[in-house]
Tab-separated table of C-alpha atoms in Angstrom:
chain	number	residue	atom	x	y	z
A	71	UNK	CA	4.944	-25.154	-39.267
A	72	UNK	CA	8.497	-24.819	-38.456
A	73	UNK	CA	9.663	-24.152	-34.776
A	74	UNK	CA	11.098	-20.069	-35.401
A	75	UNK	CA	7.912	-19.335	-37.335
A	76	UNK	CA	5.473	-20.538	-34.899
A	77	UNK	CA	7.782	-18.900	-32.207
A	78	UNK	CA	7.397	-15.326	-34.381
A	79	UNK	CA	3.652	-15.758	-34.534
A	80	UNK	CA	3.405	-16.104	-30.775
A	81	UNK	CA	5.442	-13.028	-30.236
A	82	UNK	CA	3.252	-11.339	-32.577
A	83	UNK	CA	0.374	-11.987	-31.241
A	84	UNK	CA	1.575	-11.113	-27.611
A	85	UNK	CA	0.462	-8.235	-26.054
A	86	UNK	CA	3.496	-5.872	-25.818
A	87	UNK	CA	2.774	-4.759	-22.289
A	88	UNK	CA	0.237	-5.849	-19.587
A	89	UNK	CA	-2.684	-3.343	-18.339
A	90	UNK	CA	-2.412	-1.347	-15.453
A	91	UNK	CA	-5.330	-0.860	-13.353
A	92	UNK	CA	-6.284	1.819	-10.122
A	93	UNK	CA	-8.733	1.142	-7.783
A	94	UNK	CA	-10.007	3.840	-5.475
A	95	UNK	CA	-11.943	3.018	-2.341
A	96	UNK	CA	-15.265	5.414	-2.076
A	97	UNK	CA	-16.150	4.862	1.128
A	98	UNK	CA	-19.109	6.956	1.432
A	99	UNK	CA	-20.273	5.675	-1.675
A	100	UNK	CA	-19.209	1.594	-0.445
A	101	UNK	CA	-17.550	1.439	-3.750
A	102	UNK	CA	-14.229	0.825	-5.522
A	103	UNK	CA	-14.275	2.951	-8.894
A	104	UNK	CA	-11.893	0.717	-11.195
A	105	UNK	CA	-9.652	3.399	-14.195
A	106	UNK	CA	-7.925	1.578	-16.651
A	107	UNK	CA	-4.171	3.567	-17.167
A	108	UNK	CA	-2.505	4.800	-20.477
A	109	UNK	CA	0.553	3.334	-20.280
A	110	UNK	CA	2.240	5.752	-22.458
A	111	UNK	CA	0.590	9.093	-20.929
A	112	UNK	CA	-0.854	7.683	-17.664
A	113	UNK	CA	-3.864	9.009	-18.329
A	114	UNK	CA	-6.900	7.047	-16.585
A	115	UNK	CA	-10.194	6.136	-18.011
A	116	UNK	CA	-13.196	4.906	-15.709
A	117	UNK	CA	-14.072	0.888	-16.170
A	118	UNK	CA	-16.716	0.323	-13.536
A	119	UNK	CA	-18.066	0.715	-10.285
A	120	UNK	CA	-17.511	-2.430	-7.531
A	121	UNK	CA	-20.266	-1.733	-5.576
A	122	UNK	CA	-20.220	-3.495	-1.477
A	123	UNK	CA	-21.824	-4.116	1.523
A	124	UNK	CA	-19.593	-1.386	3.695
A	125	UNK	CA	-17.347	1.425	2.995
A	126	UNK	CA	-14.419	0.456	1.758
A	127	UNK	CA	-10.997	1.032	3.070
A	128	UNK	CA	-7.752	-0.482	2.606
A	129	UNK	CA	-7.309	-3.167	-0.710
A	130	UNK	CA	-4.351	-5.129	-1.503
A	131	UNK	CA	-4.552	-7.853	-3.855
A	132	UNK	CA	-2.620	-11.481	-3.900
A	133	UNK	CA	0.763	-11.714	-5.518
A	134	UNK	CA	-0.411	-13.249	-8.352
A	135	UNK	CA	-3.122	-10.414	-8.800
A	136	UNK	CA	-6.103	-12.891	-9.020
A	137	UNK	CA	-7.857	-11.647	-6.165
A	138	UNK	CA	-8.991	-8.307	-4.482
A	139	UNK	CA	-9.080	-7.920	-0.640
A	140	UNK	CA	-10.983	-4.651	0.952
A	141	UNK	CA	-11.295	-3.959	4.336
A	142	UNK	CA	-14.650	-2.724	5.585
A	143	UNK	CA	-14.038	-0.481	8.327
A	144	UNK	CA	-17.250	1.431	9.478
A	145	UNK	CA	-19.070	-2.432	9.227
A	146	UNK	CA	-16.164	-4.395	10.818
A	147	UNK	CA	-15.310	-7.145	8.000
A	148	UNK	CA	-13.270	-8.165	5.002
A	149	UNK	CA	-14.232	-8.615	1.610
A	150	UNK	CA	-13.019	-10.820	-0.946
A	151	UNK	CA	-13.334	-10.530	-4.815
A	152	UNK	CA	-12.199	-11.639	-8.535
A	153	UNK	CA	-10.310	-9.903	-10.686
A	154	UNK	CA	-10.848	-10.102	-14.269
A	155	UNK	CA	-7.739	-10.036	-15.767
A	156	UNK	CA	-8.831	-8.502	-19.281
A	157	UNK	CA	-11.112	-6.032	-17.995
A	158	UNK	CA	-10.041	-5.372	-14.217
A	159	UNK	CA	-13.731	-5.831	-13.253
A	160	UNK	CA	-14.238	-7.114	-9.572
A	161	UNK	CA	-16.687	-10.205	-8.988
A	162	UNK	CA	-17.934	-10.462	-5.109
A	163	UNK	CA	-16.189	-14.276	-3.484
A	164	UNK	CA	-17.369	-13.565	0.262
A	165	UNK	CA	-17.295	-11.492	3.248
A	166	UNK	CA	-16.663	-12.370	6.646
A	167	UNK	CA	-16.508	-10.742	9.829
A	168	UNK	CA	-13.133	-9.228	11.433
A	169	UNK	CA	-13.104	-6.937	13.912
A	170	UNK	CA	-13.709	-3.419	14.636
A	171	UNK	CA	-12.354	-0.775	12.289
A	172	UNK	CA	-9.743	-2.798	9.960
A	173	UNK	CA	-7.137	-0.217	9.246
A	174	UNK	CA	-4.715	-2.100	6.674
A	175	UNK	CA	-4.240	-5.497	5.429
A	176	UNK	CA	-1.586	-7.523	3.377
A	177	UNK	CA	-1.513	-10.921	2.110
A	178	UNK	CA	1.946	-12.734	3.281
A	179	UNK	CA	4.267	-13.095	-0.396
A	180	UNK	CA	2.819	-16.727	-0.821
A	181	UNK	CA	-0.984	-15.370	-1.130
A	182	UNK	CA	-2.217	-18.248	1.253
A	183	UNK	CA	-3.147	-15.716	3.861
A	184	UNK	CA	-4.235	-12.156	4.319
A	185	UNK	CA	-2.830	-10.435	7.295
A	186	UNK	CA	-5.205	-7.509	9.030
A	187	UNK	CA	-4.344	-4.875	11.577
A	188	UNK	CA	-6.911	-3.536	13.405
A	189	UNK	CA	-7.257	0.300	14.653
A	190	UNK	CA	-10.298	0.162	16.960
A	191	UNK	CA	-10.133	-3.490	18.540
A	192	UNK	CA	-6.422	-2.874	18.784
A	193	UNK	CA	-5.551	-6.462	17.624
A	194	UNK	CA	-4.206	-8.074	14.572
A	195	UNK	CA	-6.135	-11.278	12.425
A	196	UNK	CA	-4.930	-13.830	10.078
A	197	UNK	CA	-7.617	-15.284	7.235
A	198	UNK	CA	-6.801	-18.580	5.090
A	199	UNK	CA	-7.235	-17.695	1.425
A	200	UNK	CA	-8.898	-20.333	-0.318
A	201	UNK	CA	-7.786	-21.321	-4.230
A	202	UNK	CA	-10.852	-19.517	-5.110
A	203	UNK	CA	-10.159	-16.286	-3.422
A	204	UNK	CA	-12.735	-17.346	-0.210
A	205	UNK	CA	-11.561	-15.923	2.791
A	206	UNK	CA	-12.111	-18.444	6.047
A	207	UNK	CA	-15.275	-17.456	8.051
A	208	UNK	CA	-13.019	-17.444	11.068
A	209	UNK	CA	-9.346	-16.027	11.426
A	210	UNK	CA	-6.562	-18.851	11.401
A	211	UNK	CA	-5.604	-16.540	14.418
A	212	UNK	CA	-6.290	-13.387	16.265
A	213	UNK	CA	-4.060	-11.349	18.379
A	214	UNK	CA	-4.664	-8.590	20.879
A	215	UNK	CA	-1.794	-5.584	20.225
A	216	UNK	CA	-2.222	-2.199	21.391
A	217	UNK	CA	-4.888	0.522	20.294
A	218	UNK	CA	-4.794	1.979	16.767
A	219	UNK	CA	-2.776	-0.769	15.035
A	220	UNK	CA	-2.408	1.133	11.405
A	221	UNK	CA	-0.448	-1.442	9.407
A	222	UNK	CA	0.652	-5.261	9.542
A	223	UNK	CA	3.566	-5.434	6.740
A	224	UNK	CA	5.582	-8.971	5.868
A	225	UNK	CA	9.238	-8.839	4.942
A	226	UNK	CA	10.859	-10.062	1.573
A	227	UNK	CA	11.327	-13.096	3.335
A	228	UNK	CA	7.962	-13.805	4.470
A	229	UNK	CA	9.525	-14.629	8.236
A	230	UNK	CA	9.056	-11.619	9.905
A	231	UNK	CA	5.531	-8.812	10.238
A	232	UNK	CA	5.380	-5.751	11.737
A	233	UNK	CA	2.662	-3.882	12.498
A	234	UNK	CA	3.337	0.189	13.204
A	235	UNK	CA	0.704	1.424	15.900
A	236	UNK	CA	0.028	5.113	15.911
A	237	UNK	CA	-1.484	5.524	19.521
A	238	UNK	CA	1.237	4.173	21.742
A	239	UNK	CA	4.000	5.026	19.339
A	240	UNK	CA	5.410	1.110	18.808
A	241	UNK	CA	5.780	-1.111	16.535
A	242	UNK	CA	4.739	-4.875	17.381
A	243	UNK	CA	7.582	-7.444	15.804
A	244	UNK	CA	6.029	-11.132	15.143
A	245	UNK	CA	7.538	-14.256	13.753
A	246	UNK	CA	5.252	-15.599	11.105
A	247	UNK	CA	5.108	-19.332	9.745
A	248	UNK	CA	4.164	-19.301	6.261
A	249	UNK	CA	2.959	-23.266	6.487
A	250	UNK	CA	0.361	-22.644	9.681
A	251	UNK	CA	-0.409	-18.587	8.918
A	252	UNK	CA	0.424	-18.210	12.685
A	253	UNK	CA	2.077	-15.136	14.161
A	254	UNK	CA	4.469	-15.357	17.282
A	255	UNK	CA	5.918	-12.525	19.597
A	256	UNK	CA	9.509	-12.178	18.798
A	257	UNK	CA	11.750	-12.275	21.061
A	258	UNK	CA	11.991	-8.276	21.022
A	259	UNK	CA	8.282	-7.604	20.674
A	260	UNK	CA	7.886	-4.266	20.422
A	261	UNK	CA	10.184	-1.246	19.432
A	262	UNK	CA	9.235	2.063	20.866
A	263	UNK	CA	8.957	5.214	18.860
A	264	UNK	CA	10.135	8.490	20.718
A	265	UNK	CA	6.841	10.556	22.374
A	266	UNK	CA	4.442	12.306	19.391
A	267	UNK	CA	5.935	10.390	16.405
A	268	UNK	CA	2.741	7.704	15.675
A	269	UNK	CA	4.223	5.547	13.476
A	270	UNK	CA	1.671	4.651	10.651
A	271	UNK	CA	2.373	2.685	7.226
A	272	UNK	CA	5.652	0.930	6.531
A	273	UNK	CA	7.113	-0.428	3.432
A	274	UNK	CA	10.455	-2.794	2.744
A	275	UNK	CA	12.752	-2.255	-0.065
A	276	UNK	CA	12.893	-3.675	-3.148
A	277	UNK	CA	16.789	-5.251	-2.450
A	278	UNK	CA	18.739	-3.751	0.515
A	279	UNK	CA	17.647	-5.017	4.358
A	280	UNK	CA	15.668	-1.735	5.028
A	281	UNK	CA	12.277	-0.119	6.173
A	282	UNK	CA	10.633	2.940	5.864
A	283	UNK	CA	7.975	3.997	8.121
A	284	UNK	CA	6.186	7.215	7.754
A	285	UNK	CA	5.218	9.057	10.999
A	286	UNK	CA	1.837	9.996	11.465
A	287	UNK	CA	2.228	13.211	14.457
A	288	UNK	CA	6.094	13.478	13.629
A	289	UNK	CA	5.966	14.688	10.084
A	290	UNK	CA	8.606	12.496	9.272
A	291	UNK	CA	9.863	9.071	7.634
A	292	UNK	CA	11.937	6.737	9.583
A	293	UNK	CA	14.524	4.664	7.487
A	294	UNK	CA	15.090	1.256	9.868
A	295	UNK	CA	18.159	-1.551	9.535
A	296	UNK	CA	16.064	-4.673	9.220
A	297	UNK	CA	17.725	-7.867	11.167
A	298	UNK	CA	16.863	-10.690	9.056
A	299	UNK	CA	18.415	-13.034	11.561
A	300	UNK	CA	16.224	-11.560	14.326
A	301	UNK	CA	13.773	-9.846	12.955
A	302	UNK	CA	13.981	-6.830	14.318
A	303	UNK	CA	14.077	-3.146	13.026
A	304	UNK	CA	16.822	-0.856	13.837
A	305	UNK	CA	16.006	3.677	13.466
A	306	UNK	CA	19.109	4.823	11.613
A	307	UNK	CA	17.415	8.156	10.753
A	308	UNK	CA	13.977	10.441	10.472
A	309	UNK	CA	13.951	12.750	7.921
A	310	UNK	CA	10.906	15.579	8.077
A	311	UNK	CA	8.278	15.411	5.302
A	312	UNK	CA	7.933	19.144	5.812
A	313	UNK	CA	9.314	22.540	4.666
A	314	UNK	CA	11.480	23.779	7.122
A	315	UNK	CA	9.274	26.822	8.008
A	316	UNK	CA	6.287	25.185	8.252
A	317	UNK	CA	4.030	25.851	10.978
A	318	UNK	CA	0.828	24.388	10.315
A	319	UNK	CA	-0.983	21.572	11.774
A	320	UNK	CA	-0.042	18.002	9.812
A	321	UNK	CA	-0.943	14.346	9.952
A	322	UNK	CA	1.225	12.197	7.796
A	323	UNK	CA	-0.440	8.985	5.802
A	324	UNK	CA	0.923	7.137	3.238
A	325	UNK	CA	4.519	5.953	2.067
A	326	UNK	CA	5.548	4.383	-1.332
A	327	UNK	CA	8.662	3.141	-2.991
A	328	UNK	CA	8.921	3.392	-6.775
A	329	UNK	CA	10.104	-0.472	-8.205
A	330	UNK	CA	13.423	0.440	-8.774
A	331	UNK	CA	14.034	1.307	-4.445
A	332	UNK	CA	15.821	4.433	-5.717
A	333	UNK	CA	12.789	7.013	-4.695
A	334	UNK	CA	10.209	6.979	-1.755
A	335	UNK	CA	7.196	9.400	-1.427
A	336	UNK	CA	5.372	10.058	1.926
A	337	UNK	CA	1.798	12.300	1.779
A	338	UNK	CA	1.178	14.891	4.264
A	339	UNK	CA	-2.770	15.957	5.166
A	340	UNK	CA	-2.767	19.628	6.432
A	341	UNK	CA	0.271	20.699	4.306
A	342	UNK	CA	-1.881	18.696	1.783
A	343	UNK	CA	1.885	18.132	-0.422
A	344	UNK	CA	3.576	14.799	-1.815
A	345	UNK	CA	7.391	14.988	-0.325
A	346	UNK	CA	9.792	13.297	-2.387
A	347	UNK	CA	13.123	11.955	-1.663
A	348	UNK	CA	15.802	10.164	-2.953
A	349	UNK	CA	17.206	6.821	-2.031
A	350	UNK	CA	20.943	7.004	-1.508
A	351	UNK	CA	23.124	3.797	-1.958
A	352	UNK	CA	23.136	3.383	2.017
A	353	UNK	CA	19.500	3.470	1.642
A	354	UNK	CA	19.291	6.586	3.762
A	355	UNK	CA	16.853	9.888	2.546
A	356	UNK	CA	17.766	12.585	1.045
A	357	UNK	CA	15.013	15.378	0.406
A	358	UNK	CA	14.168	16.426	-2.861
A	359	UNK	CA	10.723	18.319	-2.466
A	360	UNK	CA	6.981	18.592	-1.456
A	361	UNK	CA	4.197	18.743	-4.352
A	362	UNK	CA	1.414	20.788	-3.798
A	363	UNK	CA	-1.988	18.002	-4.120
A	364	UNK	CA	-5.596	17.345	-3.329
A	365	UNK	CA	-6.837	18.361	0.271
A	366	UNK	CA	-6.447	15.553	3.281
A	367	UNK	CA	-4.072	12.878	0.633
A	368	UNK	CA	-4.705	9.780	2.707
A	369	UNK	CA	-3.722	7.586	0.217
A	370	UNK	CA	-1.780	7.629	-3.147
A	371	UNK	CA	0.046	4.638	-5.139
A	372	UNK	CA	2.810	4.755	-8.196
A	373	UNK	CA	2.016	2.803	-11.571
A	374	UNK	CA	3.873	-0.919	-11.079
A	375	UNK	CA	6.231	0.747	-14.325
A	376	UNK	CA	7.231	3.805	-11.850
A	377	UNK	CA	5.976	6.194	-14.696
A	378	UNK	CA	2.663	7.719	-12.695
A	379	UNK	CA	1.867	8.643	-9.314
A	380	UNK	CA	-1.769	9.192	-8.247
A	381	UNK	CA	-2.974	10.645	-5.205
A	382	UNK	CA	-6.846	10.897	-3.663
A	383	UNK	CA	-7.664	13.539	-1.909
A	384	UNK	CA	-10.255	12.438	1.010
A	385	UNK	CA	-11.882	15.978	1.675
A	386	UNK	CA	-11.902	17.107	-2.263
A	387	UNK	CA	-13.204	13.864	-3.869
A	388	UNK	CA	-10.519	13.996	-7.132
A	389	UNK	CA	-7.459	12.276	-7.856
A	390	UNK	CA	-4.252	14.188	-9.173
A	391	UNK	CA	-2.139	12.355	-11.324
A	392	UNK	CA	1.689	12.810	-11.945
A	393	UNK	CA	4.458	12.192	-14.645
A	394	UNK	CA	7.510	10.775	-12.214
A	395	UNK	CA	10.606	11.985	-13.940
A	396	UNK	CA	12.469	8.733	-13.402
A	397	UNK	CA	15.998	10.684	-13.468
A	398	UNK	CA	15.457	13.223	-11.164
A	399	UNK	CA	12.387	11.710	-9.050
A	400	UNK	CA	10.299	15.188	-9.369
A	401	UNK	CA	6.248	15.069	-10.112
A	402	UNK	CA	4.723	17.166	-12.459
A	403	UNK	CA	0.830	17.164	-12.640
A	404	UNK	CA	-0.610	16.056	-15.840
A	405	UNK	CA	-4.446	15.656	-14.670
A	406	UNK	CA	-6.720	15.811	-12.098
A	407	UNK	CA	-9.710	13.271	-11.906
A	408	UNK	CA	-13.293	13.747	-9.958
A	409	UNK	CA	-13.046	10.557	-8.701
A	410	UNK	CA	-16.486	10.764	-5.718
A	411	UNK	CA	-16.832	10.785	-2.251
A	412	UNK	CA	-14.356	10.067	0.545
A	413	UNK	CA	-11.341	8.166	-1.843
A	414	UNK	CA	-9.880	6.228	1.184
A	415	UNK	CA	-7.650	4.040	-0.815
A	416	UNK	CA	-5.704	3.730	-4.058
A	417	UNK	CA	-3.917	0.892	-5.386
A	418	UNK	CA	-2.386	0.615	-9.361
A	419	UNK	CA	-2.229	-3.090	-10.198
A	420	UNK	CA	-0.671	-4.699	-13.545
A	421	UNK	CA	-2.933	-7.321	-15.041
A	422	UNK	CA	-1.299	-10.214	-17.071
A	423	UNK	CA	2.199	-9.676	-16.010
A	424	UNK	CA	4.342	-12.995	-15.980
């Protein structure tokens, strides 16, 4: 066969896009429900239930999107599964025990290691990840931070994590070695939030030197000047997530960046609203508007293509999805999904993608 028509039978037979999967953590029902997306119309169709040994909180997955991680928070432990990469079906590897109340975890960009931050035990872990997904029985370290650590969060360059803390209003800076998983204080270990602000979740930028934390109590998003040299985070501004009339109570919870870093989204539980903002070229905010969504949005993700947006709402038990105009940045509600009880996390992961 010659070499171009073997090389048009391969692109042929390729699939034109990979499938996008969303997991939503049900932890009163200590399952992830697994919806296979549209890619076309976002619309989401139910796979399977995951079922687990604990209510299921925060997931992230390794960079290669092979494996699954879920924190159980009411039982104290992480959890460890296989993805099937056809299907998105999740296959139990182990579960070990971690501390009390695992709020968020990450795995660093190499996928040896999966970072934990812990809200009750007020401490930080870090698991080896085996080749076969296995978490280590024991952490490769464990460090004591402050009280309601809510995220640990590794930079592009894999050199620095923070870890926002919404009690005491700082954010813990550590060195991290990517050969020995081991985290060290930097040499400025903390940076302190002003009173009532709680920072919560954080995210990095797709290209510019730049964080954006969303405030718990403060209603806000902070944009921060990351050092690279020193690894430390500078505020250059807070924007509110807000209307400016608003006075109703309001706990901020997640943050997202769309792929392209030119949009950011932030939820807000008691205004129960998506804000949206734009991304200006200094990386600064610039506010756009607030979505009306599902009661108590503690968690929401954006389709890997930056096409979809899909918040949970904890207290209503459905999932809203939205068409992201990708000029403008503005969500317009194309379905709402009875997902089940308590949706604590959602994450949209593409399958197959080289």
């Amino acid at each position: 066969m010659r070499p171009l028509v073997a090389l048009s039978l391969l692109l042929f037979a390729a699939p034109a896009f990979a499938d996008t999967f969303v997991y939503v953590s049900l932890a009163s029902e200590k399952k992830i429900a697994i919806y296979k997306m549209g890619p076309k119309h976002g619309k989401l169709t139910l796979v399977a239930h995951a079922p687990l040994d604990g209510e299921p909180g925060a997931l992230t997955t390794d960079p290669a999107k092979r494996f699954l991680f879920a924190a159980l928070r009411a039982e104290g432990k992480l959890t460890a599964l296989r993805i099937d990469g056809a299907t998105g079906k999740l296959t139990p590897i182990n579960t070990v025990p971690a501390g009390a109340d695992p709020a968020q975890i990450s795995t660093d960009r190499t996928g040896k290691f999966l970072l934990a931050a812990y809200y009750v035990a007020g401490k930080v872990t870090v698991h080896a990840i085996a080749k076969d997904g296995s978490l280590s029985k024991a952490p490769v370290q464990s460090l004591s931070t402050a009280d309601k650590a809510h995220a640990i969060v590794p930079d592009r360059t894999n050199r620095w994590v923070f870890v926002p803390h919404t009690g005491p209003n700082v954010t813990f800076q550590f060195a991290f070695d990517a050969k020995t998983g081991k985290l060290t204080p930097n040499a400025v270990p903390t940076l302190k939030a002003p009173p009532k602000t709680g920072p919560r979740h954080l995210v990095f930028h797709p290209s510019k030197e730049i964080a954006y934390v969303v405030n718990e109590q403060g209603g806000s998003v902070t944009t921060y000047a990351l050092d690279v040299k020193a690894g430390t985070l500078k505020p250059v501004q807070t924007i509110s997530t807000l209307p400016p009339r608003y006075k109703g109570t309001n706990a901020c919870a997640e943050v997202r960046l769309d792929p392209t870093g030119r949009l950011l989204y932030a939820s807000n539980r008691g205004h129960d609203s998506i804000a949206c903002f734009a991304i200006e070229k200094d990386g600064l905010l610039r506010a756009l508007d607030r979505v009306p969504t599902e009661k108590n949005p503690r968690s929401f993700d954006l389709s890997p293509d930056g096409g979809f947006l899909y918040a949970a709402g904890e207290s209503s038990g459905k999932l809203a999805a939205y068409r992201i105009d990708g000029t403008t940045g503005m969500l317009t509600r194309i379905a709402t999904y009875e997902v089940g009880k308590q949706p604590w996390w959602v994450m949209a992961v593409r399958l197959g993608a080289k």
